[in-house]
Amino acid sequence: MTLQNKKIVLGITGGIAAYKCPEIVRRLKDHGADVRVVMTNGSKEFITPLTLQAVSGNPVSDSLLDPAAEASMGHIELAKWADLIIIAPATANTIAAINAGMANDLLTTICLATAAPIAIAPAMNQQMYHAPVTQQNIASLEQRGLHIWGPGSGEQACGDVGKGRMIEALDIVDRTVDFFSPKAPKFKLLITAGPTREAIDPVRYISNHSSGKMGYAIAKAAQAMGAQVTLVSGPVSLATPSNVNRIDVVSAKQMHQQTLAQAPTHDIFIACAAVADYRPSDVANQKIKKNDDDMTVTMVKNPDILADVAALTKARPFCVGFAAETQDVETYARGKLQRKKLDLIAANNVSVAGQGFNSDDNALTLYWNNGKLDLPLASKEMLAKQLVVEILKHYNKHA
Ligand code: C5P
């Protein structure tokens, strides 16, 4: 029962291979999975919802605007419920719609609304498969982290011979089992996130507005891409992403100590935390009283965690920094890249409303020795995925 407790949405679109779907559902269930089927209108020309309801043992969902279906399990619920969404067969039309971010039927809406991984088993005429636009759509989905299963080659229902057949039902089931089986991590990522707090006295501290959202989104995206992730986190009110090892710290000194201890056992280090540059030189033992009109706090410089990791001579990970700037972004970012001896730096302009600190969206520009790349405004979740893909490209070249 290798798929015990696994919740799978099987999306069926309008291709002749839809007749193989009851077999997929039955075999997934044999492995212990709970399967819910979502059908497009086109798919119902090839196979009936009743058949799939019977084999899955669950009601079949096929309408975006059906009040009764929404009352029992709405489309957002289904998007949240799934551990994996498999679209098989996936027509060229559905692939294009998902790539374009359309939400014009239940299946595409679920794909847009889900954080679950999505696997696509293309099935179409070989000419349609080879059409440049289809190839572009598939490549773009793959780049965004969707899994592309197939297609296979051979004789097609229309009489053509070539690539475009849906891979066999049992192959889809094998890939699903493989998808959920534990694997050795592809890479080990260490990341700092959130603010630090620098104590003045037992009840007061100096800190900043960092929410930790960007760092947490990167940790989550990297984990989903097969990384073993250690997250050294300042105080934030965010849930730990699943299967991420979180080490909580408060001050810059603690973050420095924990990060330096972890760094040599990791392949990549991303410094996403907004570390306080200075800390009060003395922390008062008792709460400071407001006796005077003025108060002076003498500050001393905190250690630079990123620069210290990048300066490691043994087992130095690939080092990525962040630069939050309000002006001359490129000049300051490139300055940090060189001064801290980094491999890559991600810069953002925090003076622009709606991006950066405490926001759900962000835009970044990556700089490295002799290049740059813009990652335009997007949700931090989406941006995090693109960032990890780009970091991995550079890491693999460097390794
Ligand atoms: O020099 P600046 O603070 O602007 O550099 C920002 C980058 O350096 C970020 O990646 C941040 O996480 C990291 N940093 C650090 N330790 C510090 C200060 C910044 O790791 N003490």
Coordinates of C-alpha atoms and ligand atoms in Angstrom, one line a residue:
M1 CA 0.0 0.0 0.0
T2 CA 2.6 2.5 -1.1
L3 CA 0.0 5.3 -1.7
Q4 CA -1.7 4.8 1.7
N5 CA -3.3 8.1 2.8
K6 CA -2.3 9.9 -0.4
K7 CA -5.0 12.1 -1.9
I8 CA -4.9 12.3 -5.7
V9 CA -7.0 14.4 -8.0
L10 CA -7.2 12.8 -11.5
G11 CA -8.1 15.4 -14.1
I12 CA -9.4 13.9 -17.3
T13 CA -9.6 15.9 -20.5
G14 CA -11.0 15.2 -23.9
G15 CA -8.8 12.7 -25.6
I16 CA -9.4 9.2 -26.8
A17 CA -7.0 7.9 -24.1
A18 CA -9.7 8.8 -21.5
Y19 CA -11.0 5.3 -21.9
K20 CA -7.9 4.1 -20.0
C21 CA -8.7 6.3 -16.9
P22 CA -10.8 3.7 -15.0
E23 CA -7.7 1.5 -15.0
I24 CA -5.6 4.3 -13.6
V25 CA -8.1 5.0 -10.9
R26 CA -8.4 1.3 -9.9
R27 CA -4.7 0.7 -9.7
L28 CA -4.1 3.9 -7.7
K29 CA -6.8 2.7 -5.3
D30 CA -5.1 -0.8 -5.2
H31 CA -2.0 1.1 -3.8
G32 CA -4.2 2.7 -1.1
A33 CA -4.7 6.1 -2.7
D34 CA -7.9 8.1 -2.3
V35 CA -8.8 9.3 -5.8
R36 CA -11.2 12.1 -6.8
V37 CA -11.9 12.6 -10.5
V38 CA -12.4 16.0 -12.2
M39 CA -13.7 15.9 -15.8
T40 CA -13.7 18.5 -18.5
N41 CA -16.8 18.6 -20.8
G42 CA -14.7 17.2 -23.7
S43 CA -13.7 14.1 -21.7
K44 CA -17.4 13.2 -21.2
E45 CA -17.6 12.6 -24.9
F46 CA -15.2 9.7 -24.4
I47 CA -16.2 8.2 -21.0
T48 CA -19.0 8.8 -18.6
P49 CA -18.8 10.3 -15.1
L50 CA -20.8 7.4 -13.8
T51 CA -18.1 4.9 -14.7
L52 CA -15.5 7.0 -12.9
Q53 CA -17.7 7.6 -9.9
A54 CA -18.2 3.8 -9.7
V55 CA -14.4 3.0 -9.9
S56 CA -13.3 5.8 -7.6
G57 CA -16.0 5.4 -5.1
N58 CA -16.3 9.2 -4.9
P59 CA -18.5 11.8 -6.7
V60 CA -17.0 13.1 -9.9
S61 CA -16.6 16.9 -10.2
D62 CA -17.2 18.5 -13.5
S63 CA -18.7 21.9 -13.0
L64 CA -17.2 25.2 -11.8
L65 CA -20.6 26.7 -11.0
D66 CA -22.6 23.9 -9.7
P67 CA -24.1 25.0 -6.3
A68 CA -24.7 21.4 -5.1
A69 CA -21.1 20.4 -5.9
E70 CA -19.7 23.5 -4.3
A71 CA -21.7 22.9 -1.1
S72 CA -20.2 19.4 -0.7
M73 CA -16.7 20.0 -1.8
G74 CA -16.0 23.2 -3.6
H75 CA -13.2 23.6 -6.2
I76 CA -10.9 25.4 -3.7
E77 CA -11.4 22.6 -1.2
L78 CA -10.4 20.1 -3.9
A79 CA -7.3 22.2 -4.8
K80 CA -6.3 22.2 -1.1
W81 CA -7.2 18.5 -0.5
A82 CA -4.9 17.1 -3.2
D83 CA -1.4 15.8 -2.4
L84 CA -0.9 15.4 -6.2
I85 CA -2.9 16.4 -9.3
I86 CA -2.5 14.1 -12.3
I87 CA -3.9 15.3 -15.6
A88 CA -4.3 12.2 -17.9
P89 CA -4.9 12.4 -20.7
A90 CA -3.9 16.1 -21.1
T91 CA -4.9 17.6 -24.4
A92 CA -2.9 20.4 -26.1
N93 CA -5.8 22.7 -25.2
T94 CA -5.7 22.0 -21.5
I95 CA -1.9 22.3 -21.5
A96 CA -2.1 25.7 -23.2
A97 CA -4.8 26.8 -20.8
I98 CA -2.8 25.9 -17.7
N99 CA 0.3 27.5 -19.1
A100 CA -1.7 30.7 -19.8
G101 CA -3.1 30.7 -16.3
M102 CA -6.7 30.3 -17.5
A103 CA -9.4 29.4 -15.1
N104 CA -12.3 28.8 -17.4
D105 CA -13.3 25.3 -16.2
L106 CA -13.1 23.4 -13.0
L107 CA -9.8 21.6 -13.8
T108 CA -7.9 24.7 -14.9
T109 CA -9.2 26.6 -11.9
I110 CA -8.0 23.8 -9.5
C111 CA -4.6 23.9 -11.2
L112 CA -4.4 27.7 -10.6
A113 CA -5.7 27.4 -7.0
T114 CA -3.5 24.6 -5.8
A115 CA -0.1 24.5 -4.1
A116 CA 0.0 20.7 -4.8
P117 CA 2.4 19.3 -7.4
I118 CA 0.9 18.7 -10.8
A119 CA 1.8 15.9 -13.2
I120 CA 0.7 16.1 -16.8
A121 CA 0.5 13.1 -19.2
P122 CA 0.1 14.7 -22.7
A123 CA -2.0 12.9 -25.3
M124 CA -2.6 14.3 -28.7
N125 CA -2.0 13.9 -32.4
Q126 CA 1.8 13.8 -33.2
Q127 CA 1.5 17.0 -35.4
M128 CA -0.2 18.9 -32.5
Y129 CA 2.5 17.6 -30.1
H130 CA 5.3 18.8 -32.3
A131 CA 3.7 22.2 -33.0
P132 CA 6.2 24.8 -31.7
V133 CA 3.5 26.4 -29.5
T134 CA 2.7 23.1 -27.7
Q135 CA 6.4 22.5 -27.3
Q136 CA 6.8 25.9 -25.8
N137 CA 3.8 25.4 -23.4
I138 CA 5.2 22.1 -22.2
A139 CA 8.7 23.5 -21.7
S140 CA 7.3 26.4 -19.8
L141 CA 5.2 24.2 -17.5
E142 CA 8.2 22.0 -16.9
Q143 CA 10.3 25.1 -16.0
R144 CA 7.7 26.1 -13.5
G145 CA 8.1 22.8 -11.8
L146 CA 5.2 20.7 -13.2
H147 CA 6.0 17.1 -14.0
I148 CA 5.6 16.0 -17.6
W149 CA 5.0 12.3 -17.9
G150 CA 5.4 11.2 -21.5
P151 CA 4.1 11.2 -24.1
G152 CA 4.9 7.8 -25.7
S153 CA 5.3 7.0 -29.4
G154 CA 3.5 4.7 -31.7
E155 CA 0.4 4.3 -33.7
Q156 CA -2.2 6.9 -32.9
A157 CA -6.0 6.6 -32.9
C158 CA -6.2 9.0 -35.9
G159 CA -3.9 6.6 -37.9
D160 CA -0.7 8.8 -37.6
V161 CA 2.4 7.2 -36.2
G162 CA 4.7 9.3 -33.9
K163 CA 5.0 10.9 -30.5
G164 CA 1.9 12.0 -28.7
R165 CA 0.3 8.9 -27.2
M166 CA -0.6 9.0 -23.5
I167 CA 1.9 6.8 -21.6
E168 CA 0.3 3.5 -20.4
A169 CA -2.1 3.5 -17.4
L170 CA 0.3 1.3 -15.4
D171 CA 3.2 3.6 -16.3
I172 CA 1.2 6.5 -14.8
V173 CA 0.6 4.5 -11.7
D174 CA 4.3 3.5 -11.4
R175 CA 5.4 7.1 -11.7
T176 CA 2.9 8.1 -9.1
V177 CA 4.3 5.5 -6.7
D178 CA 7.8 6.7 -7.5
F179 CA 6.7 10.3 -7.0
F180 CA 5.8 9.6 -3.4
S181 CA 8.7 7.3 -2.5
P182 CA 11.4 8.8 -0.4
K183 CA 14.5 9.9 -2.3
A184 CA 17.9 11.0 -1.5
P185 CA 17.9 14.8 -1.5
K186 CA 19.0 16.4 -4.8
F187 CA 20.8 19.2 -2.9
K188 CA 21.1 20.5 0.6
L189 CA 20.0 24.1 1.2
L190 CA 20.7 26.3 4.2
I191 CA 18.7 29.5 4.3
T192 CA 18.3 32.3 6.8
A193 CA 15.0 34.2 7.0
G194 CA 13.1 36.8 9.0
P195 CA 14.4 39.7 11.1
T196 CA 16.7 39.5 14.1
R197 CA 15.9 41.2 17.5
E198 CA 18.7 43.0 19.4
A199 CA 17.9 43.3 23.0
I200 CA 18.2 46.7 24.8
D201 CA 16.9 45.5 28.1
P202 CA 14.8 42.5 29.2
V203 CA 11.7 43.9 27.6
R204 CA 12.8 46.0 24.6
Y205 CA 14.6 45.3 21.4
I206 CA 15.6 46.8 18.1
S207 CA 14.3 45.0 15.0
N208 CA 13.0 45.6 11.5
H209 CA 9.9 45.0 9.4
S210 CA 11.0 41.7 7.7
S211 CA 8.1 39.2 7.7
G212 CA 10.2 36.2 6.6
K213 CA 7.8 35.5 3.8
M214 CA 10.4 35.4 1.0
G215 CA 12.7 33.1 2.9
Y216 CA 9.9 30.8 3.9
A217 CA 8.6 30.7 0.3
I218 CA 12.2 29.8 -1.0
A219 CA 12.5 27.1 1.7
K220 CA 9.2 25.6 0.6
A221 CA 9.9 25.8 -3.1
A222 CA 13.3 24.2 -2.7
Q223 CA 11.9 21.4 -0.6
A224 CA 9.3 20.7 -3.2
M225 CA 12.1 20.5 -5.8
G226 CA 13.9 17.8 -3.9
A227 CA 16.1 19.7 -1.5
Q228 CA 16.9 18.9 2.1
V229 CA 16.3 22.3 3.7
T230 CA 17.6 23.8 6.9
L231 CA 15.9 27.1 7.8
V232 CA 17.5 29.3 10.4
S233 CA 14.7 31.7 11.3
G234 CA 14.4 34.9 13.2
P235 CA 11.1 35.5 15.1
V236 CA 8.3 35.4 12.5
S237 CA 4.6 34.4 12.6
L238 CA 4.8 31.9 9.8
A239 CA 4.2 28.1 9.8
T240 CA 7.2 25.9 9.1
P241 CA 7.0 24.6 5.5
S242 CA 6.5 20.8 5.6
N243 CA 9.6 18.6 5.8
V244 CA 11.8 21.6 6.4
N245 CA 14.2 21.6 9.4
R246 CA 13.7 24.9 11.2
I247 CA 16.2 26.3 13.8
D248 CA 14.8 29.2 15.7
V249 CA 17.0 32.1 16.7
V250 CA 16.4 35.6 18.1
S251 CA 19.6 37.7 17.7
A252 CA 22.1 38.2 15.0
K253 CA 24.8 36.6 17.1
Q254 CA 22.6 33.4 17.6
M255 CA 21.8 33.4 13.8
H256 CA 25.5 33.7 13.1
Q257 CA 26.5 30.9 15.4
Q258 CA 23.8 28.4 14.1
T259 CA 24.4 29.3 10.5
L260 CA 28.2 28.9 10.6
A261 CA 27.7 25.5 12.4
Q262 CA 25.4 24.3 9.6
A263 CA 27.1 25.8 6.5
P264 CA 29.8 23.2 5.8
T265 CA 27.2 20.4 5.5
H266 CA 25.1 22.2 2.9
D267 CA 25.6 22.7 -0.9
I268 CA 23.9 26.1 -1.2
F269 CA 23.5 28.9 1.3
I270 CA 20.9 31.7 0.8
A271 CA 21.0 34.6 3.2
C272 CA 17.5 36.0 3.1
A273 CA 17.3 37.2 6.7
A274 CA 17.2 41.0 7.4
V275 CA 19.9 40.8 10.0
A276 CA 20.3 43.8 12.2
D277 CA 23.6 45.5 11.3
Y278 CA 24.2 46.7 14.9
R279 CA 23.3 45.6 18.4
P280 CA 23.3 47.5 21.7
S281 CA 26.8 47.1 23.2
D282 CA 25.4 46.4 26.6
V283 CA 22.1 44.8 27.5
A284 CA 20.7 46.3 30.7
N285 CA 19.9 43.7 33.3
Q286 CA 16.8 45.5 34.4
K287 CA 14.1 47.5 32.5
I288 CA 15.5 50.9 31.7
K289 CA 13.5 53.6 33.5
K290 CA 12.4 56.8 31.8
N291 CA 14.2 59.1 34.2
D292 CA 16.0 61.2 31.7
D293 CA 14.8 63.3 28.7
D294 CA 17.4 61.8 26.5
M295 CA 18.7 58.3 26.2
T296 CA 21.7 57.0 24.3
V297 CA 22.2 53.5 23.2
T298 CA 25.7 52.7 22.0
M299 CA 25.7 50.1 19.3
V300 CA 28.3 47.7 18.0
K301 CA 28.5 46.0 14.7
N302 CA 27.0 42.5 14.3
P303 CA 29.0 39.8 12.5
D304 CA 28.2 39.6 8.8
I305 CA 26.8 36.0 8.5
L306 CA 26.8 35.9 4.7
A307 CA 30.4 37.3 4.4
D308 CA 31.6 34.8 7.0
V309 CA 30.0 31.8 5.2
A310 CA 31.3 33.0 1.9
A311 CA 34.8 33.3 3.4
L312 CA 34.9 29.6 4.5
T313 CA 37.9 27.9 3.0
K314 CA 36.8 24.4 3.6
A315 CA 33.3 23.0 2.6
R316 CA 32.1 26.5 1.4
P317 CA 28.6 26.3 0.1
F318 CA 27.5 28.2 -3.1
C319 CA 26.6 31.6 -1.6
V320 CA 23.6 33.7 -2.5
G321 CA 22.8 37.1 -0.9
F322 CA 19.9 39.5 -1.0
A323 CA 20.2 43.2 -1.3
A324 CA 17.3 45.3 -0.3
E325 CA 18.0 48.8 -1.6
T326 CA 16.1 52.1 -1.9
Q327 CA 18.3 53.6 -4.7
D328 CA 21.1 52.7 -7.2
V329 CA 20.1 49.1 -6.8
E330 CA 22.6 47.7 -9.4
T331 CA 25.6 49.6 -8.0
Y332 CA 25.0 48.6 -4.4
A333 CA 24.1 45.0 -5.3
R334 CA 27.2 44.5 -7.4
G335 CA 29.3 46.1 -4.6
K336 CA 28.0 43.5 -2.2
L337 CA 28.5 40.7 -4.6
Q338 CA 32.2 41.6 -4.8
R339 CA 32.8 42.7 -1.2
K340 CA 31.2 39.7 0.3
K341 CA 32.6 37.3 -2.4
L342 CA 29.2 35.9 -3.3
D343 CA 28.3 33.7 -6.3
L344 CA 25.0 35.4 -6.9
I345 CA 22.9 38.2 -5.4
A346 CA 19.2 38.9 -5.6
A347 CA 18.3 42.6 -5.4
N348 CA 15.1 44.3 -4.9
N349 CA 14.0 47.9 -4.6
V350 CA 12.2 48.1 -1.2
S351 CA 11.1 51.7 -1.8
V352 CA 8.5 50.5 -4.4
A353 CA 5.1 50.2 -2.9
G354 CA 3.6 46.7 -2.9
Q355 CA 6.8 44.7 -3.1
G356 CA 9.6 43.7 -0.7
F357 CA 9.3 43.9 3.1
N358 CA 6.1 42.6 4.6
S359 CA 4.4 42.4 1.2
D360 CA 3.0 39.2 -0.5
D361 CA 4.6 40.2 -3.8
N362 CA 8.2 40.9 -4.9
A363 CA 10.3 41.6 -7.9
L364 CA 14.0 40.7 -8.0
T365 CA 17.0 41.2 -10.3
L366 CA 19.7 38.6 -10.1
Y367 CA 23.4 39.7 -10.6
W368 CA 26.4 37.6 -10.9
N369 CA 30.0 38.2 -12.1
N370 CA 29.2 39.0 -15.7
G371 CA 25.4 38.9 -16.0
K372 CA 22.0 39.8 -14.7
L373 CA 18.4 38.6 -15.0
D374 CA 15.1 40.3 -14.1
L375 CA 12.5 38.2 -12.3
P376 CA 9.4 40.5 -12.7
L377 CA 6.8 41.3 -10.0
A378 CA 5.0 38.1 -8.9
S379 CA 3.8 36.5 -5.7
K380 CA 6.7 35.6 -3.4
E381 CA 5.6 31.9 -3.8
M382 CA 5.9 32.1 -7.6
L383 CA 9.1 34.1 -7.4
A384 CA 10.7 31.7 -5.0
K385 CA 10.2 28.8 -7.5
Q386 CA 11.8 30.8 -10.3
L387 CA 14.6 31.9 -8.0
V388 CA 15.5 28.3 -6.9
V389 CA 15.5 27.2 -10.6
E390 CA 17.9 30.0 -11.5
I391 CA 20.1 29.4 -8.5
L392 CA 20.3 25.7 -9.4
K393 CA 21.4 26.6 -12.9
H394 CA 24.3 28.6 -11.6
Y395 CA 25.1 26.1 -8.9
N396 CA 25.3 23.2 -11.4
K397 CA 27.6 25.2 -13.7
H398 CA 29.8 26.0 -10.7
A399 CA 29.8 22.5 -9.2
Ligands
C5P1 O1 25.2 44.4 3.7 P1 23.7 44.1 3.7 O2 23.1 44.0 5.0 O3 22.9 45.0 2.8 O4 23.7 42.7 2.9 C1 22.5 42.0 2.8 C2 22.8 40.5 2.7 O5 23.7 40.1 3.7 C3 21.5 39.7 2.9 O6 21.7 38.5 2.1 C4 21.6 39.4 4.4 O7 20.9 38.3 4.7 C5 23.1 39.3 4.6 N1 23.6 39.7 5.9 C6 24.1 38.8 6.8 N2 24.5 39.2 8.1 C7 24.5 40.5 8.4 C8 24.0 41.4 7.5 C9 23.5 41.0 6.3 O8 24.0 37.6 6.5 N3 25.0 40.8 9.6

